């Protein structure tokens, strides 16, 4: 059960929209500095779960606590990265990051510089989002989410809209940030490879209503070797939760 | 790590002769007016139309030159322009303030809804009789008509612009606990700006239409007066000249606003 290292604690959470049951009895603890990926098919309620953690919606039943405090409304202490970068097109990169900061923060420029450096975008302070590529814009969104030094970073399919090559680079970047900042992260994804490569554990949600089907612990080696045998073995375990493998009948092969 | 700038706009196809292309484009732009002028001139000389009703372009040009050298033309244009500017600026401030209030508050929207819906279909011209009764035939009645003409397009576009802001940006404001004032300054107003600017352009166009209407009824100066005076003097050349001026000045004002809009929205 919850020990003192637990940052996020989800207890028996269900969510209904009118008659539609979206999440059913979800319980999950995430330790400080943990990185949990949540995977499920489309419409399984994984984004809803993240919105509940972020305080954008409230659960129909159950409680969610962050650092012992129940989540009732969104907080700056919870960073949110959406699938679309959601930068304000009329603000420069620097002003977009400042948008997330409270006006009582004095060293705003310093915070902007520090976080842009973290995501490798020094020198783009005065660019407008329309001048950035999709990957760069998503980096700014991550920098913005980290600007408030959040207790927990929620990522809702953050690389889903990026091309395959950029996605791999961004996954590496995210791991680097995670190791450097030691910030707790919850990553929603529908990409099995991504869930293994980034997660310390992969939470598999079943389809409608979303229920925790299985929690697969991921060996650390998977964060280094995308093509290793451990990665392939883990992938097979998760794959089987979603799809049946076709039988290959070798009987007639001479 | 490699980072590259993505080109904001799709690069235009490079022509082998960019100058030639620009000239060609400029020619297309002015070709139709020139053809119309030539045909017009020919028609007048061929005696197809009665020249005292439909004077040839050269007659109108001569008329314009006489009025320019006498300094009358500039007087008429500047007085109309100043009237428009005055009425338009008052309308701009009033419509923006009210539009923002209505856009932000459901209560204010409900309170003003019915009144505005009834006032909106009344054309500015329909206000002229009452405006004259109220304010006399001096400047105030004209200003009122111009104000009225510019007010509604700006108001309605401001309200719409605010209502149409992408909800995901408002959600972003919630995620980062952005207070109301900052949300208005950083999200609501810039988000609504493109549509507000559209409203301003339509409003200015309307104001220009209204000044002509107001001056045709009661004025001793201005392009509208040129029109009505030309009619009573049976000077078709004066009338057509005034009409052309209205068109040309209106186009220039719209161009200037378009330029300013582009400068304000430097992010796009």
Coordinates of C-alpha atoms in Angstrom, one line a residue:
Chain A
X1 CA 0.0 0.0 0.0
X2 CA 0.9 3.6 -0.1
X3 CA 4.2 4.4 1.6
X4 CA 5.8 7.7 2.2
X5 CA 7.4 7.7 -1.3
X6 CA 4.1 7.6 -3.0
X7 CA 3.4 10.8 -4.9
X8 CA 0.2 9.8 -6.7
X9 CA -2.4 7.5 -5.2
X10 CA -5.5 6.5 -7.1
X11 CA -8.1 4.6 -5.1
X12 CA -11.1 2.8 -6.5
X13 CA -11.7 5.5 -9.1
X14 CA -14.6 5.1 -11.5
X15 CA -15.9 7.7 -14.0
X16 CA -19.2 7.8 -15.7
X17 CA -20.5 10.3 -18.2
X18 CA -24.3 10.0 -17.8
X19 CA -24.9 6.3 -18.5
X20 CA -21.6 5.6 -20.1
X21 CA -19.1 4.0 -17.8
X22 CA -15.6 5.1 -18.8
X23 CA -13.4 4.0 -16.0
X24 CA -14.1 1.2 -13.6
X25 CA -12.5 0.8 -10.2
X26 CA -9.0 2.0 -11.0
X27 CA -6.4 1.8 -8.2
X28 CA -2.8 2.7 -8.7
X29 CA 0.1 4.1 -6.7
X30 CA 3.0 5.8 -8.3
X31 CA 6.2 6.4 -6.4
X32 CA 8.2 9.6 -6.4
X33 CA 10.3 9.9 -9.5
X34 CA 8.4 7.0 -11.1
X35 CA 7.6 6.8 -14.8
X36 CA 4.4 4.9 -15.5
X37 CA 3.0 4.3 -19.0
X38 CA -0.6 3.6 -19.4
X39 CA -1.6 1.8 -22.6
X40 CA -5.0 0.9 -24.0
X41 CA -7.0 0.9 -27.2
X42 CA -8.7 4.1 -28.4
X43 CA -11.7 5.0 -26.3
X44 CA -10.6 2.9 -23.3
X45 CA -10.7 6.0 -21.0
X46 CA -6.9 6.5 -20.7
X47 CA -7.1 10.2 -21.5
X48 CA -10.0 10.5 -19.0
X49 CA -7.9 9.0 -16.3
X50 CA -5.2 11.6 -17.0
X51 CA -7.7 14.4 -16.9
X52 CA -8.9 13.1 -13.5
X53 CA -5.4 13.1 -12.2
X54 CA -4.9 16.6 -13.6
X55 CA -8.1 17.8 -11.9
X56 CA -9.7 18.8 -15.2
X57 CA -12.6 16.4 -14.4
X58 CA -13.6 14.8 -11.1
X59 CA -14.1 11.1 -10.5
X60 CA -17.6 9.7 -10.1
X61 CA -16.3 7.4 -7.3
X62 CA -13.1 7.0 -5.5
X63 CA -10.3 9.5 -4.7
X64 CA -7.1 10.7 -6.3
X65 CA -4.4 12.2 -4.0
X66 CA -1.2 13.8 -4.9
X67 CA 1.3 14.1 -2.1
X68 CA -1.5 13.2 0.3
X69 CA -3.8 16.0 -0.9
X70 CA -7.0 15.1 -2.7
X71 CA -7.1 16.5 -6.3
X72 CA -10.1 18.8 -6.6
X73 CA -9.0 21.3 -9.3
X74 CA -6.0 21.7 -11.6
X75 CA -2.8 22.9 -10.0
X76 CA 0.4 24.3 -11.3
X77 CA 2.1 21.5 -9.3
X78 CA 0.8 19.1 -11.9
X79 CA 2.3 19.7 -15.4
X80 CA 0.2 18.7 -18.4
X81 CA 1.4 18.0 -21.9
X82 CA -1.3 17.4 -24.5
X83 CA -1.1 15.6 -27.8
X84 CA -1.3 18.9 -29.6
X85 CA 1.4 21.2 -28.3
X86 CA -1.2 23.8 -27.4
X87 CA 1.2 26.8 -27.5
X88 CA -0.6 30.1 -27.9
X89 CA 0.1 31.1 -31.5
X90 CA 0.3 34.8 -30.7
X91 CA 2.9 34.5 -27.9
X92 CA 6.6 33.9 -28.4
X93 CA 8.2 30.7 -27.0
X94 CA 9.4 32.7 -24.0
X95 CA 5.9 34.2 -23.3
X96 CA 4.3 30.8 -23.8
X97 CA 6.4 29.4 -21.0
X98 CA 5.7 32.5 -18.8
X99 CA 2.0 32.0 -19.4
X100 CA 2.2 29.0 -17.1
X101 CA 4.0 30.9 -14.3
X102 CA 2.4 32.7 -11.5
X103 CA 2.8 36.5 -11.6
X104 CA 4.4 36.4 -8.1
X105 CA 7.4 34.5 -9.6
X106 CA 10.2 37.1 -10.1
X107 CA 12.9 35.2 -11.9
X108 CA 10.7 34.4 -14.9
X109 CA 13.4 34.9 -17.5
X110 CA 15.8 32.7 -15.6
X111 CA 13.2 29.9 -15.5
X112 CA 12.5 30.2 -19.2
X113 CA 16.2 30.0 -20.1
X114 CA 16.7 27.0 -17.8
X115 CA 13.8 25.0 -19.2
X116 CA 14.5 25.9 -22.8
X117 CA 18.1 24.7 -22.3
X118 CA 16.7 21.5 -20.8
X119 CA 14.7 20.7 -23.9
X120 CA 17.6 21.9 -26.2
X121 CA 15.9 25.0 -27.6
X122 CA 18.1 27.8 -26.3
X123 CA 18.0 30.6 -28.9
X124 CA 14.4 30.1 -29.8
X125 CA 13.1 32.3 -27.1
X126 CA 11.7 34.9 -29.4
X127 CA 10.3 32.6 -32.1
X128 CA 6.6 32.2 -32.6
X129 CA 5.1 28.7 -32.6
X130 CA 4.4 28.9 -36.3
X131 CA 8.1 29.0 -36.9
X132 CA 8.8 25.8 -35.1
X133 CA 8.5 22.2 -36.3
X134 CA 6.0 19.8 -34.6
X135 CA 8.8 18.2 -32.5
X136 CA 10.2 21.6 -31.4
X137 CA 6.8 22.9 -30.4
X138 CA 6.2 19.8 -28.3
X139 CA 9.6 20.4 -26.6
X140 CA 8.4 23.9 -25.7
X141 CA 5.2 22.4 -24.3
X142 CA 7.3 20.1 -22.1
X143 CA 9.5 23.1 -21.0
X144 CA 6.3 25.0 -20.1
X145 CA 5.0 22.0 -18.2
X146 CA 8.2 21.8 -16.2
X147 CA 8.5 25.5 -15.6
X148 CA 6.6 25.3 -12.3
X149 CA 8.7 22.4 -11.0
X150 CA 5.7 20.1 -10.9
X151 CA 5.4 17.2 -8.5
X152 CA 4.1 15.2 -11.4
X153 CA 4.1 15.5 -15.1
X154 CA 1.1 14.1 -17.1
X155 CA 1.7 13.4 -20.8
X156 CA -1.3 12.6 -22.9
X157 CA 0.0 10.9 -26.1
X158 CA 2.6 13.6 -26.3
X159 CA 4.3 12.3 -29.4
X160 CA 1.2 10.9 -31.2
X161 CA 1.1 13.6 -33.8
X162 CA 4.8 13.4 -34.6
X163 CA 6.4 11.5 -37.4
X164 CA 8.2 8.2 -36.5
X165 CA 11.7 9.5 -36.6
X166 CA 11.0 12.6 -34.5
X167 CA 9.1 10.5 -32.1
X168 CA 12.1 8.3 -31.4
X169 CA 14.3 11.4 -30.8
X170 CA 11.6 12.9 -28.5
X171 CA 11.4 9.6 -26.5
X172 CA 15.1 9.7 -25.9
X173 CA 14.8 13.4 -24.9
X174 CA 12.0 12.6 -22.5
X175 CA 14.0 9.8 -20.8
X176 CA 16.9 12.2 -20.5
X177 CA 14.7 14.8 -18.8
X178 CA 13.2 12.2 -16.5
X179 CA 16.7 11.0 -15.4
X180 CA 17.9 14.6 -15.0
X181 CA 14.9 16.1 -13.2
X182 CA 13.7 13.0 -11.4
X183 CA 10.2 14.2 -11.9
X184 CA 7.3 11.7 -11.6
X185 CA 5.7 11.1 -15.0
X186 CA 2.5 9.4 -16.2
X187 CA 2.5 8.8 -19.9
X188 CA -0.6 7.9 -21.8
X189 CA 0.1 6.1 -25.1
X190 CA -1.3 3.7 -27.6
X191 CA 2.1 2.7 -28.9
X192 CA 3.3 -0.5 -27.3
X193 CA 7.0 0.2 -28.1
X194 CA 6.7 3.6 -26.5
X195 CA 5.1 2.3 -23.4
X196 CA 8.0 -0.2 -22.9
X197 CA 10.8 2.1 -23.9
X198 CA 9.7 4.9 -21.5
X199 CA 7.9 3.1 -18.7
X200 CA 9.2 1.6 -15.5
X201 CA 5.9 -0.2 -15.5
X202 CA 3.2 -0.4 -18.1
X203 CA -0.4 -0.3 -17.0
X204 CA -2.6 -2.0 -19.5
X205 CA -6.2 -0.8 -19.6
X206 CA -9.0 -3.0 -20.9
X207 CA -11.6 -1.6 -23.3
X208 CA -14.7 0.2 -22.2
X209 CA -15.1 0.5 -19.4
X210 CA -11.4 1.0 -18.7
X211 CA -10.2 -1.4 -16.0
X212 CA -6.6 -2.2 -15.1
X213 CA -6.0 -5.5 -16.8
X214 CA -2.4 -6.0 -16.0
X215 CA 0.6 -4.1 -14.7
X216 CA 3.8 -5.2 -16.4
X217 CA 7.1 -4.3 -14.7
X218 CA 9.7 -3.2 -17.3
X219 CA 13.3 -4.1 -16.9
X220 CA 15.7 -1.2 -17.0
X221 CA 17.5 -2.6 -19.9
X222 CA 14.5 -1.8 -22.1
X223 CA 15.3 1.9 -21.7
X224 CA 18.5 1.4 -23.4
X225 CA 17.9 -1.3 -26.0
X226 CA 14.9 -0.9 -28.3
X227 CA 15.9 -3.9 -30.2
X228 CA 17.1 -6.2 -27.5
X229 CA 15.7 -9.6 -26.6
X230 CA 14.2 -8.4 -23.2
X231 CA 12.4 -5.6 -25.1
X232 CA 11.0 -8.2 -27.6
X233 CA 10.0 -10.5 -24.8
X234 CA 8.1 -7.7 -22.9
X235 CA 6.5 -6.6 -26.1
X236 CA 5.2 -10.0 -26.7
X237 CA 3.6 -10.1 -23.2
X238 CA 1.8 -6.8 -23.8
X239 CA 0.9 -7.6 -27.4
X240 CA -0.9 -10.7 -26.3
X241 CA -3.1 -8.7 -24.0
X242 CA -4.5 -6.9 -27.0
X243 CA -4.3 -9.2 -29.9
X244 CA -4.3 -12.9 -30.6
X245 CA -1.3 -14.2 -32.5
X246 CA -2.0 -16.1 -35.6
X247 CA -1.0 -19.8 -35.4
X248 CA 1.7 -20.7 -37.7
X249 CA 1.1 -24.3 -38.7
X250 CA 4.5 -25.9 -39.5
X251 CA 3.1 -29.3 -40.1
X252 CA 3.2 -29.3 -43.8
X253 CA 6.7 -27.9 -44.2
X254 CA 9.0 -30.6 -45.3
Chain B
X1 CA 21.0 18.0 -31.7
X2 CA 19.8 19.2 -34.9
X3 CA 17.0 21.8 -35.0
X4 CA 15.8 23.4 -38.1
X5 CA 13.4 26.2 -38.9
X6 CA 10.2 25.1 -40.6
X7 CA 9.2 27.6 -43.2
X8 CA 6.1 29.3 -42.1
X9 CA 4.5 29.6 -45.4
X10 CA 4.8 27.3 -48.4
X11 CA 7.6 28.6 -50.5
X12 CA 6.3 30.2 -53.6
X13 CA 7.3 28.6 -56.8
X14 CA 10.3 30.4 -58.1
X15 CA 9.8 31.9 -61.5
X16 CA 12.7 32.2 -63.9
X17 CA 11.8 35.8 -64.5
X18 CA 10.4 37.2 -61.2
X19 CA 10.3 40.8 -62.5
X20 CA 8.4 39.7 -65.6
X21 CA 5.9 37.9 -63.4
X22 CA 5.3 40.9 -61.2
X23 CA 4.7 43.1 -64.2
X24 CA 2.3 40.5 -65.6
X25 CA 0.4 40.4 -62.4
X26 CA 0.2 44.2 -62.2
X27 CA -1.1 44.3 -65.7
X28 CA -3.8 41.8 -64.9
X29 CA -4.7 44.0 -61.9
X30 CA -5.3 47.1 -64.0
X31 CA -6.4 45.6 -67.3
X32 CA -10.1 45.5 -66.6
X33 CA -10.5 49.1 -65.5
X34 CA -8.5 50.3 -68.5
X35 CA -10.7 48.2 -70.9
X36 CA -13.8 49.7 -69.2
X37 CA -12.5 53.2 -69.7
X38 CA -11.6 52.6 -73.3
X39 CA -15.0 51.1 -74.1
X40 CA -16.7 54.0 -72.2
X41 CA -14.8 56.6 -74.2
X42 CA -15.6 54.9 -77.5
X43 CA -19.3 54.5 -76.7
X44 CA -19.5 58.3 -75.9
X45 CA -17.8 59.3 -79.1
X46 CA -19.9 57.0 -81.2
X47 CA -23.0 58.8 -80.0
X48 CA -24.6 55.7 -78.6
X49 CA -25.3 57.5 -75.3
X50 CA -26.4 61.1 -74.6
X51 CA -23.2 62.9 -73.6
X52 CA -24.8 65.2 -71.1
X53 CA -26.1 62.2 -69.1
X54 CA -23.1 60.0 -69.6
X55 CA -20.0 62.1 -70.2
X56 CA -16.9 60.5 -71.5
X57 CA -14.0 59.8 -69.1
X58 CA -12.0 62.7 -70.6
X59 CA -14.7 65.1 -69.6
X60 CA -14.7 63.7 -66.1
X61 CA -10.9 64.0 -65.9
X62 CA -11.2 67.6 -67.1
X63 CA -13.8 68.3 -64.4
X64 CA -11.5 66.6 -61.8
X65 CA -8.5 68.7 -62.9
X66 CA -10.6 72.0 -62.6
X67 CA -11.7 71.0 -59.1
X68 CA -8.2 70.0 -58.0
X69 CA -6.7 73.3 -59.2
X70 CA -9.5 75.2 -57.5
X71 CA -8.8 73.3 -54.3
X72 CA -12.5 72.2 -54.0
X73 CA -11.9 68.5 -54.6
X74 CA -9.5 68.2 -51.7
X75 CA -11.9 70.2 -49.5
X76 CA -14.8 67.8 -50.2
X77 CA -12.7 64.6 -49.6
X78 CA -11.0 65.8 -46.5
X79 CA -14.2 67.0 -44.8
X80 CA -15.9 63.6 -45.5
X81 CA -12.8 61.7 -44.4
X82 CA -12.6 63.6 -41.1
X83 CA -16.3 63.0 -40.4
X84 CA -15.8 59.3 -41.0
X85 CA -12.7 59.2 -38.9
X86 CA -14.5 60.9 -36.0
X87 CA -17.6 58.8 -36.1
X88 CA -15.6 55.6 -36.7
X89 CA -13.2 56.1 -33.8
X90 CA -16.1 56.7 -31.3
X91 CA -17.8 53.6 -32.7
X92 CA -14.6 51.6 -32.4
X93 CA -14.1 52.4 -28.7
X94 CA -17.8 51.9 -27.8
X95 CA -18.2 48.7 -29.8
X96 CA -14.9 47.2 -28.4
X97 CA -15.8 47.9 -24.8
X98 CA -19.4 46.7 -25.1
X99 CA -18.3 43.7 -27.3
X100 CA -15.8 42.5 -24.8
X101 CA -18.3 42.9 -21.9
X102 CA -20.9 40.9 -23.9
X103 CA -18.4 38.3 -25.0
X104 CA -17.2 37.7 -21.5
X105 CA -20.4 37.8 -19.5
X106 CA -23.4 35.6 -20.1
X107 CA -25.5 38.0 -18.0
X108 CA -24.6 41.1 -20.0
X109 CA -25.2 39.2 -23.2
X110 CA -28.7 38.2 -22.1
X111 CA -29.5 41.7 -20.9
X112 CA -28.5 43.4 -24.2
X113 CA -29.5 40.6 -26.6
X114 CA -33.1 41.6 -27.4
X115 CA -32.4 45.3 -27.7
X116 CA -29.4 44.7 -30.1
X117 CA -31.4 42.2 -32.1
X118 CA -34.1 44.7 -32.8
X119 CA -31.7 47.6 -33.4
X120 CA -29.5 45.6 -35.7
X121 CA -31.8 45.3 -38.7
X122 CA -32.6 49.1 -38.8
X123 CA -30.3 50.4 -41.5
X124 CA -28.3 53.6 -40.7
X125 CA -30.1 55.4 -43.4
X126 CA -33.4 54.9 -41.6
X127 CA -32.0 56.8 -38.7
X128 CA -31.3 60.0 -40.8
X129 CA -34.8 61.6 -40.3
X130 CA -34.7 61.1 -36.5
X131 CA -31.0 62.1 -36.3
X132 CA -31.9 65.4 -38.0
X133 CA -34.9 65.9 -35.7
X134 CA -32.7 65.3 -32.7
X135 CA -29.4 66.9 -33.7
X136 CA -30.4 69.3 -36.5
X137 CA -28.6 69.4 -39.8
X138 CA -25.2 70.2 -38.3
X139 CA -22.2 67.9 -37.7
X140 CA -23.8 65.9 -34.9
X141 CA -26.5 64.2 -36.9
X142 CA -23.9 63.0 -39.5
X143 CA -21.6 61.8 -36.8
X144 CA -24.4 59.8 -35.3
X145 CA -25.2 58.1 -38.6
X146 CA -21.6 57.2 -39.2
X147 CA -21.2 56.0 -35.6
X148 CA -24.2 53.8 -36.1
X149 CA -23.0 52.3 -39.3
X150 CA -19.6 51.4 -37.9
X151 CA -20.8 50.2 -34.5
X152 CA -22.6 47.0 -35.3
X153 CA -20.1 45.2 -37.5
X154 CA -17.4 45.9 -34.9
X155 CA -19.6 44.9 -32.0
X156 CA -20.9 41.7 -33.5
X157 CA -17.5 40.5 -34.7
X158 CA -15.9 41.2 -31.3
X159 CA -18.6 39.1 -29.5
X160 CA -18.3 36.3 -32.1
X161 CA -14.6 36.4 -32.0
X162 CA -14.6 35.9 -28.2
X163 CA -17.2 33.2 -28.4
X164 CA -15.3 31.3 -31.0
X165 CA -12.0 31.1 -29.2
X166 CA -10.7 27.5 -29.2
X167 CA -11.8 25.9 -25.9
X168 CA -8.6 24.0 -25.6
X169 CA -6.7 27.3 -24.9
X170 CA -9.2 28.1 -22.1
X171 CA -8.5 24.6 -20.7
X172 CA -4.8 25.4 -20.9
X173 CA -5.6 28.4 -18.7
X174 CA -7.2 26.1 -16.2
X175 CA -4.3 23.7 -16.1
X176 CA -1.9 26.5 -15.2
X177 CA -4.3 28.3 -12.8
X178 CA -4.2 31.5 -14.9
X179 CA -6.2 34.2 -13.4
X180 CA -9.1 35.9 -15.2
X181 CA -7.4 39.1 -16.1
X182 CA -4.3 37.4 -17.5
X183 CA -6.6 35.0 -19.4
X184 CA -8.4 37.9 -21.0
X185 CA -5.1 39.7 -21.9
X186 CA -3.2 36.6 -23.2
X187 CA -5.9 34.3 -24.6
X188 CA -9.3 36.0 -25.1
X189 CA -8.3 39.2 -26.8
X190 CA -5.5 37.9 -29.1
X191 CA -7.6 34.9 -29.9
X192 CA -10.5 37.1 -31.0
X193 CA -8.3 39.6 -32.7
X194 CA -8.5 38.3 -36.3
X195 CA -12.3 38.5 -36.2
X196 CA -12.2 41.9 -34.4
X197 CA -10.0 43.2 -37.2
X198 CA -12.5 41.9 -39.8
X199 CA -15.3 43.7 -37.9
X200 CA -13.2 46.9 -38.0
X201 CA -12.7 46.7 -41.7
X202 CA -16.4 46.1 -42.3
X203 CA -17.2 48.9 -39.9
X204 CA -15.0 51.4 -41.6
X205 CA -16.5 50.5 -45.0
X206 CA -20.0 51.0 -43.5
X207 CA -18.9 54.4 -42.0
X208 CA -17.8 55.5 -45.4
X209 CA -21.1 54.5 -47.0
X210 CA -23.0 56.3 -44.2
X211 CA -21.1 59.6 -44.6
X212 CA -22.2 59.7 -48.2
X213 CA -25.8 59.0 -47.3
X214 CA -25.8 61.6 -44.5
X215 CA -24.1 64.3 -46.7
X216 CA -26.5 63.7 -49.6
X217 CA -29.4 64.8 -47.3
X218 CA -28.0 67.7 -45.4
X219 CA -24.6 69.2 -46.1
X220 CA -22.8 71.9 -47.9
X221 CA -19.5 70.1 -48.2
X222 CA -18.3 66.6 -48.7
X223 CA -18.4 63.9 -51.4
X224 CA -22.1 63.2 -50.6
X225 CA -22.8 66.9 -51.2
X226 CA -20.9 66.7 -54.5
X227 CA -23.3 64.0 -55.5
X228 CA -26.6 65.7 -54.6
X229 CA -25.3 69.1 -55.8
X230 CA -24.3 67.6 -59.1
X231 CA -27.7 66.1 -59.6
X232 CA -29.5 69.4 -58.9
X233 CA -27.2 71.2 -61.3
X234 CA -27.6 68.5 -63.9
X235 CA -23.9 68.0 -63.9
X236 CA -23.5 64.3 -64.6
X237 CA -19.7 64.7 -64.7
X238 CA -19.7 66.0 -61.1
X239 CA -21.9 63.1 -60.0
X240 CA -19.7 60.4 -61.7
X241 CA -16.6 62.1 -60.4
X242 CA -18.0 62.0 -56.8
X243 CA -18.9 58.3 -57.2
X244 CA -15.4 57.4 -58.4
X245 CA -13.9 59.3 -55.5
X246 CA -16.0 57.5 -53.0
X247 CA -14.9 54.2 -54.5
X248 CA -11.2 55.1 -54.7
X249 CA -11.0 56.5 -51.2
X250 CA -12.9 53.5 -49.8
X251 CA -10.5 51.1 -51.4
X252 CA -7.5 53.0 -50.1
X253 CA -8.9 53.0 -46.5
X254 CA -9.4 49.3 -46.7
X255 CA -5.9 48.7 -48.0
X256 CA -4.5 50.7 -45.1
X257 CA -6.4 48.8 -42.6
X258 CA -5.4 45.5 -44.2
X259 CA -1.8 46.6 -43.9
X260 CA -2.2 47.5 -40.2
X261 CA -3.9 44.2 -39.5
X262 CA -1.0 42.3 -41.0
X263 CA 1.4 44.3 -38.7
X264 CA -0.7 43.7 -35.6
X265 CA -0.9 40.0 -36.2
X266 CA 2.8 39.4 -36.6
X267 CA 2.6 35.9 -35.3
X268 CA 0.7 34.4 -38.3

